[in-house]
PDB file of C-alpha atoms in Angstrom:
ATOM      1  CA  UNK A 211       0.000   0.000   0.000  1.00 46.00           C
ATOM      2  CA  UNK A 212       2.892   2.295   0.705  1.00 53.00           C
ATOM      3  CA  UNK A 213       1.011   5.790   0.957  1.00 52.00           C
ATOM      4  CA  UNK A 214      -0.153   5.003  -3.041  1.00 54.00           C
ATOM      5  CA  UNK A 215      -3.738   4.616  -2.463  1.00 53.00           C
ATOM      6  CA  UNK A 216      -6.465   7.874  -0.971  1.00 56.00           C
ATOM      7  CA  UNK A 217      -8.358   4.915   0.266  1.00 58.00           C
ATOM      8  CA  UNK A 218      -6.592   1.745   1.600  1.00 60.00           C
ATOM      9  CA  UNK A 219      -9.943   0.035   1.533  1.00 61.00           C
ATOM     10  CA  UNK A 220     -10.528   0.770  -2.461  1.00 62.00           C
ATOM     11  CA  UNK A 221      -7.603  -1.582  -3.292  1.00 69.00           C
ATOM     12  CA  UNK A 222      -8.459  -4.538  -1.480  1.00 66.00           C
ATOM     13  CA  UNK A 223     -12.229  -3.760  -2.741  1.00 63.00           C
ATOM     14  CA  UNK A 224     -11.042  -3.640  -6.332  1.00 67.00           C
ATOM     15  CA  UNK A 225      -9.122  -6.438  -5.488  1.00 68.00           C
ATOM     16  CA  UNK A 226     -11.379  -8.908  -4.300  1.00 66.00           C
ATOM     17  CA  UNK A 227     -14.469  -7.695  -6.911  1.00 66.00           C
ATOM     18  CA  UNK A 228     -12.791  -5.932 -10.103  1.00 65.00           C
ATOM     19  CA  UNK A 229     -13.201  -2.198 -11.142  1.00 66.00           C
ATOM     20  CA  UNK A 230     -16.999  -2.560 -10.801  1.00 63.00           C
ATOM     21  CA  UNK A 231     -17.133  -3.069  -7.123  1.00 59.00           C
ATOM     22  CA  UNK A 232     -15.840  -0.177  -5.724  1.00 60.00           C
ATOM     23  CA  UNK A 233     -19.125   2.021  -6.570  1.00 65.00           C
ATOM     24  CA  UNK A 234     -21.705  -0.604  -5.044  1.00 70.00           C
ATOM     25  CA  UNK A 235     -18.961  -0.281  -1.765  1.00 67.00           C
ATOM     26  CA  UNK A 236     -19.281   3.582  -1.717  1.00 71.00           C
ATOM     27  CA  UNK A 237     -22.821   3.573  -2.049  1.00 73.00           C
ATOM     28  CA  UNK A 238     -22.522   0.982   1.422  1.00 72.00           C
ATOM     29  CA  UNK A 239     -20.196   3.501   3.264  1.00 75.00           C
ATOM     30  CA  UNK A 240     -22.150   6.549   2.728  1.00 80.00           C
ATOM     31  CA  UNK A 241     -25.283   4.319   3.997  1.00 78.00           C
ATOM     32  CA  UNK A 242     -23.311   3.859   7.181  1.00 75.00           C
ATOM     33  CA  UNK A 243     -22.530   7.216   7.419  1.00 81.00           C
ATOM     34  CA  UNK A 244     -26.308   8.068   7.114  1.00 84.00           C
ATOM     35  CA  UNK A 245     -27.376   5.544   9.278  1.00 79.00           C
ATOM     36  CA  UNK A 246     -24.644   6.423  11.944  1.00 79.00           C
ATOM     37  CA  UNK A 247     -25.774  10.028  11.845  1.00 85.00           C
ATOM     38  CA  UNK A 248     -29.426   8.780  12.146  1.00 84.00           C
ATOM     39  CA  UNK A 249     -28.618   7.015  14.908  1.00 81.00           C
ATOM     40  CA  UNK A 250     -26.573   9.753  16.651  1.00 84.00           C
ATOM     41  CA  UNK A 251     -29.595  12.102  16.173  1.00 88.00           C
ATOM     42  CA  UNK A 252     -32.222   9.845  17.782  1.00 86.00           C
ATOM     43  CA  UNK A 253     -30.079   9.215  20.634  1.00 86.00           C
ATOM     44  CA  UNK A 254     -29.205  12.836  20.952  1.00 91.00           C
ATOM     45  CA  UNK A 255     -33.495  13.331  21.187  1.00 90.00           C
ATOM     46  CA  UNK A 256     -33.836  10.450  23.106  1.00 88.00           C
ATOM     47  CA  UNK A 257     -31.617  12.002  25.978  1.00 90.00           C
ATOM     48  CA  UNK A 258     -32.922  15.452  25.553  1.00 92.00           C
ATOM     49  CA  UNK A 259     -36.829  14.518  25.965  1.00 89.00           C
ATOM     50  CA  UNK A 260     -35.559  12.345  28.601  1.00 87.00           C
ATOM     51  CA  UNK A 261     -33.641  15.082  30.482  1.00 89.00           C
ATOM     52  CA  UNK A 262     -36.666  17.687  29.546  1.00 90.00           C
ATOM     53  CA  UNK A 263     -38.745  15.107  32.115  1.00 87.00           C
ATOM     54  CA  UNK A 264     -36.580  14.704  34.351  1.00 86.00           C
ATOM     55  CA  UNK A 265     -36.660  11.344  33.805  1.00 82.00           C
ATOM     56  CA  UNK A 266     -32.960  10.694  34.213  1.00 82.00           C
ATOM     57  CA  UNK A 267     -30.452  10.845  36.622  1.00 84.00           C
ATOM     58  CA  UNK A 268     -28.410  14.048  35.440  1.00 87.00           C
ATOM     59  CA  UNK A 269     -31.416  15.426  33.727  1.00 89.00           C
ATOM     60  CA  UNK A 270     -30.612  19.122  34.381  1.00 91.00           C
ATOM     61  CA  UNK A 271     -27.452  18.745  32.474  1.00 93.00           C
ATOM     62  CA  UNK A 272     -29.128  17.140  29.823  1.00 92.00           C
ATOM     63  CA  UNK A 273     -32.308  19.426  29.118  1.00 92.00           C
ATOM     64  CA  UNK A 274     -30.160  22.540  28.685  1.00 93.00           C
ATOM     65  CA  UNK A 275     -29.487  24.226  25.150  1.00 93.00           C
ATOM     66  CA  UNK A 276     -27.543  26.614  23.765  1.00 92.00           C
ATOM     67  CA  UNK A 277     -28.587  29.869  22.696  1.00 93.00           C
ATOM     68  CA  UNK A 278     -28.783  28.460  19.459  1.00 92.00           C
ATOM     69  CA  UNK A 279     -31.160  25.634  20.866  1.00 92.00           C
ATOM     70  CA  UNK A 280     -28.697  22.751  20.729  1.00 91.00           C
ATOM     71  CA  UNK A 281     -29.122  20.029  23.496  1.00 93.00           C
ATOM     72  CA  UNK A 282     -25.159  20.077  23.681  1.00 94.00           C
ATOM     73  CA  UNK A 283     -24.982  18.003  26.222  1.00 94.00           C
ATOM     74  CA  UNK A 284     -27.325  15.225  25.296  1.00 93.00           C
ATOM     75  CA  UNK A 285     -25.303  15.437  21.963  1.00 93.00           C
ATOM     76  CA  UNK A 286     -21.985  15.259  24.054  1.00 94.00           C
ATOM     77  CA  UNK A 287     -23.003  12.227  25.710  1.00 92.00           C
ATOM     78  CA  UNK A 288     -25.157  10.517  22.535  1.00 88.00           C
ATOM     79  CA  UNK A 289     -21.490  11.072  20.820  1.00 89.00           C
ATOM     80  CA  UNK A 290     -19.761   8.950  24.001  1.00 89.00           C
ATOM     81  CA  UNK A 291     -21.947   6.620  24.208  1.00 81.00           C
ATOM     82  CA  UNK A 292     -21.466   5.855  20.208  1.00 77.00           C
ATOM     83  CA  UNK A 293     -17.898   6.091  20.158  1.00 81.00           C
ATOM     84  CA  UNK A 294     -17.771   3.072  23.683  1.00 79.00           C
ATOM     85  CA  UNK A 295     -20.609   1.063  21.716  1.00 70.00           C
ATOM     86  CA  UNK A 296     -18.324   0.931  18.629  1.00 71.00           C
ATOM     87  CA  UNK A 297     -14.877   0.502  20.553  1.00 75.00           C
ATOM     88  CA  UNK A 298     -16.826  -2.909  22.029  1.00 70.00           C
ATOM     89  CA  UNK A 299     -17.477  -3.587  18.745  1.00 64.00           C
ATOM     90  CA  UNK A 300     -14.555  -3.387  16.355  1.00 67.00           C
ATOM     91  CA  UNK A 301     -13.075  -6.432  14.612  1.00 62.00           C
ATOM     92  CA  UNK A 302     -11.580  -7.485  11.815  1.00 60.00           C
ATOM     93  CA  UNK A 303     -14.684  -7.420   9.643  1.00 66.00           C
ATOM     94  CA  UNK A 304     -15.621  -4.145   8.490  1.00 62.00           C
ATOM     95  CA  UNK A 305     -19.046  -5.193   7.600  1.00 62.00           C
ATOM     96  CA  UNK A 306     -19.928  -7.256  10.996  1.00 68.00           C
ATOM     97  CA  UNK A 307     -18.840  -3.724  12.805  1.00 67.00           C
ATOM     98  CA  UNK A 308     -20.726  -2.125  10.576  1.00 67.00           C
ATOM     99  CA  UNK A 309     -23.712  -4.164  11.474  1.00 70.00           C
ATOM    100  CA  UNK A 310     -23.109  -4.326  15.426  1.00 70.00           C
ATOM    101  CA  UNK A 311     -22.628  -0.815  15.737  1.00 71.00           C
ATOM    102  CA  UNK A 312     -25.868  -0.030  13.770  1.00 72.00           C
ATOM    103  CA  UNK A 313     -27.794  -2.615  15.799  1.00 76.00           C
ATOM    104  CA  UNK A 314     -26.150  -1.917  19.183  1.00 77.00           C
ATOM    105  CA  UNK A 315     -26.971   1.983  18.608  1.00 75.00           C
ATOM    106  CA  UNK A 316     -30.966   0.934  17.666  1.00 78.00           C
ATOM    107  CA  UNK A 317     -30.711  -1.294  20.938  1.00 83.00           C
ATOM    108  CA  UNK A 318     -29.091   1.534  23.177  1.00 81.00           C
ATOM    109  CA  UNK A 319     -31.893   4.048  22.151  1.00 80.00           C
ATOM    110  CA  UNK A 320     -34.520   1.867  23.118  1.00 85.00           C
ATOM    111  CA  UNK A 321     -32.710   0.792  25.990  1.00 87.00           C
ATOM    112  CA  UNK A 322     -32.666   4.395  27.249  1.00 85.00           C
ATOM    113  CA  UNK A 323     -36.559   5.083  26.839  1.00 85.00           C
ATOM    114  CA  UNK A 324     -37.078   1.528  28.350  1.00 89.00           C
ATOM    115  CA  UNK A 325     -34.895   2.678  31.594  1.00 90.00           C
ATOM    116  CA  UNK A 326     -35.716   6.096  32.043  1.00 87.00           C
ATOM    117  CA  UNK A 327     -40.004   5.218  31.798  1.00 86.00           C
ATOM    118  CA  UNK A 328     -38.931   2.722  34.889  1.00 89.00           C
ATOM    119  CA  UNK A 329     -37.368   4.986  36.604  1.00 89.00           C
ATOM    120  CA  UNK A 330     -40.133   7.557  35.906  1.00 86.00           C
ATOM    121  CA  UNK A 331     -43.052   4.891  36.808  1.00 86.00           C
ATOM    122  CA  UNK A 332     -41.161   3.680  40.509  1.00 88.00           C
ATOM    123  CA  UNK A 333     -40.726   7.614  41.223  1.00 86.00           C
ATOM    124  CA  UNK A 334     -43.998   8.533  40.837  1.00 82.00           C
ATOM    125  CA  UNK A 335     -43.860  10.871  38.171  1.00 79.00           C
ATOM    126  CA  UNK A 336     -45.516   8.809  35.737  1.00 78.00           C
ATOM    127  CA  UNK A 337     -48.311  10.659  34.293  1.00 76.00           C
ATOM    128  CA  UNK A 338     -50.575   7.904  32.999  1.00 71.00           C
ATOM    129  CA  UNK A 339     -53.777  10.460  31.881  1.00 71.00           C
ATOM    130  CA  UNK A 340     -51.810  11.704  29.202  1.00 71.00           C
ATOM    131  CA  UNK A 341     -52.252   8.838  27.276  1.00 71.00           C
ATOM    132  CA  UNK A 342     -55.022   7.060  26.059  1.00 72.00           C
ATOM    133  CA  UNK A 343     -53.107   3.613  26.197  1.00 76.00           C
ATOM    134  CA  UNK A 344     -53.100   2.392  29.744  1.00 77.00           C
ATOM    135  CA  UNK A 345     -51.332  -0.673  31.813  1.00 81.00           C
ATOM    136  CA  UNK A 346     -52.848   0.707  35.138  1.00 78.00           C
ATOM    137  CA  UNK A 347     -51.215  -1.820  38.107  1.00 80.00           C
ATOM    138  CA  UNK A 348     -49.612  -3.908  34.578  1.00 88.00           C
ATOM    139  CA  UNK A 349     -47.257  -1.014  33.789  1.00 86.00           C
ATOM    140  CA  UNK A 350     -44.715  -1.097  36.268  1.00 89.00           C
ATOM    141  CA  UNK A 351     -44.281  -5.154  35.324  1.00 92.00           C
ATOM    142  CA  UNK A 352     -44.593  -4.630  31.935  1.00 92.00           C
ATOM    143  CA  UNK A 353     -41.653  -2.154  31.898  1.00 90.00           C
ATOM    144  CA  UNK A 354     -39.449  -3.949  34.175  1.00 93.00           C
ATOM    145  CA  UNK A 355     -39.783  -7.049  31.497  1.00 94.00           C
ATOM    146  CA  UNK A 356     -39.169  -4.648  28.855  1.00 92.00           C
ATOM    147  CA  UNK A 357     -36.168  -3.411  29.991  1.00 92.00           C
ATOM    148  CA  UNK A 358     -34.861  -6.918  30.865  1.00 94.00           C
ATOM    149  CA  UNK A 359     -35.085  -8.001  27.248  1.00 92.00           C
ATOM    150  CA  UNK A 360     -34.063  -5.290  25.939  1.00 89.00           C
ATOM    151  CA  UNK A 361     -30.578  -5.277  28.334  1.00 89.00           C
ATOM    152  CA  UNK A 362     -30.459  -8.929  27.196  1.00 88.00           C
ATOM    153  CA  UNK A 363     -30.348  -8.223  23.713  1.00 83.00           C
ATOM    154  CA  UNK A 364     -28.319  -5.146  23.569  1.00 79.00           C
ATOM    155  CA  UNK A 365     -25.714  -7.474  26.032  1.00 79.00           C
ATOM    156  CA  UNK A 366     -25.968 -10.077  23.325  1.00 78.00           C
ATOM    157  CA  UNK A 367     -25.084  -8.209  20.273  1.00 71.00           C
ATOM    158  CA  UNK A 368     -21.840  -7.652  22.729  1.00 66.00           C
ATOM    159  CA  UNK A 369     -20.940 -10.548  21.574  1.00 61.00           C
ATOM    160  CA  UNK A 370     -21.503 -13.067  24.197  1.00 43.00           C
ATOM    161  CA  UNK A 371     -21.605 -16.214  22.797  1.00 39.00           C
ATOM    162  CA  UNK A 372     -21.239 -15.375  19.208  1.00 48.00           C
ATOM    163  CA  UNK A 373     -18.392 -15.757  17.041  1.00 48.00           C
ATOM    164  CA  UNK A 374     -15.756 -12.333  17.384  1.00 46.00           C
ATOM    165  CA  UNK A 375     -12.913 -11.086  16.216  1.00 46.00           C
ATOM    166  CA  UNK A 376     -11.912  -9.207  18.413  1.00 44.00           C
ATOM    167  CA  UNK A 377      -9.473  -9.795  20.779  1.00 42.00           C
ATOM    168  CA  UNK A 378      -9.942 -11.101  24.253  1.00 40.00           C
ATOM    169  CA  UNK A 379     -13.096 -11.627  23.994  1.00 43.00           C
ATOM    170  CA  UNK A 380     -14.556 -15.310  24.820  1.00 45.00           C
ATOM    171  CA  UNK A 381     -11.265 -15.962  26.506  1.00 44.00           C
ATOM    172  CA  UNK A 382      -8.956 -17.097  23.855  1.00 45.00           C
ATOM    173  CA  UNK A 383      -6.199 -14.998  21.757  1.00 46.00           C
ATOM    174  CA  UNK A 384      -8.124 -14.664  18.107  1.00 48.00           C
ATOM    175  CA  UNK A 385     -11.172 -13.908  20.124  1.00 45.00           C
ATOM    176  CA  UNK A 386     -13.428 -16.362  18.474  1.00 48.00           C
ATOM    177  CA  UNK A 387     -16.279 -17.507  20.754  1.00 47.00           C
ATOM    178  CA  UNK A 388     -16.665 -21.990  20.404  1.00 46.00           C
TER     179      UNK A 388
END
């Protein structure tokens, strides 16, 4: 590669697939780049409404804006929580990163909304009349089961049990799970 190539990824692409696979593989990056910014977004609203209802520990710092109306916070820590889902995440195969990160963002978000309407509905600031879907006495449970799937799955796309890359993980040097 010595320094000849603007993208060290184009090479191996044209490599492995000819001249006529290095558009379809652009066309896959900017997706992730769309769908990493879509991601980033939701969690940045996610955090914002949460902090607006003081549904969150640390919701003060959350709720504020700028006096341009940015949630700079939330976007602060939206942004940290990305970058320490996708550090868990990397291995050697660009598109099974590609794929955790995406699903461990979608998992986090929900994750977040599953948490904080616990932590709302055991502090009593649930506000169940402003909806006109109600669990009544079935809420708290319902939530509570909610949350313990979700923290399942999200702890699952972590890689337990699967087959990684990365190293360390599962115990053994290549990091492949048995």
């Amino acid at each position: 590669m010595a320094g000849w190539a603007s993208s060290p990824s184009t090479p191996v692409v044209r490599g492995s697939f000819g001249d006529w696979g290095t558009k379809p593989f652009q066309v896959v990056v900017t997706s992730f780049l769309a769908c990493a910014i879509a991601i980033q977004t939701a969690a940045t609203r996610v955090l914002y409404s949460l902090g607006r209802d003081s549904a969150l520990p640390l919701s003060g710092r959350l709720r504020k804006v700028t006096s341009r109306q940015v949630p700079r916070n939330a976007v602060i820590a939206s942004a940290v929580l990305g970058v320490a889902i996708l550090c868990i995440g990397i291995n050697e195969s660009a598109a099974s990163t590609l794929i955790a990160f995406t699903t461990r963002g979608h998992y986090t978000t929900v994750l977040l909304a599953a948490g904080a309407a616990l932590y709302a509905r055991t502090r009593r600031r649930w506000n169940p009349a402003l909806g006109a879907f109600r669990l009544d006495r079935w809420g708290v449970i319902v939530n509570a089961l909610t949350l313990a799937w979700v923290s399942f799955e999200t702890v699952t796309s972590l890689g337990a049990g699967r087959n990684r890359s990365a190293p360390g993980l599962c115990g053994t040097d290549s990091g492949r799970c048995r």
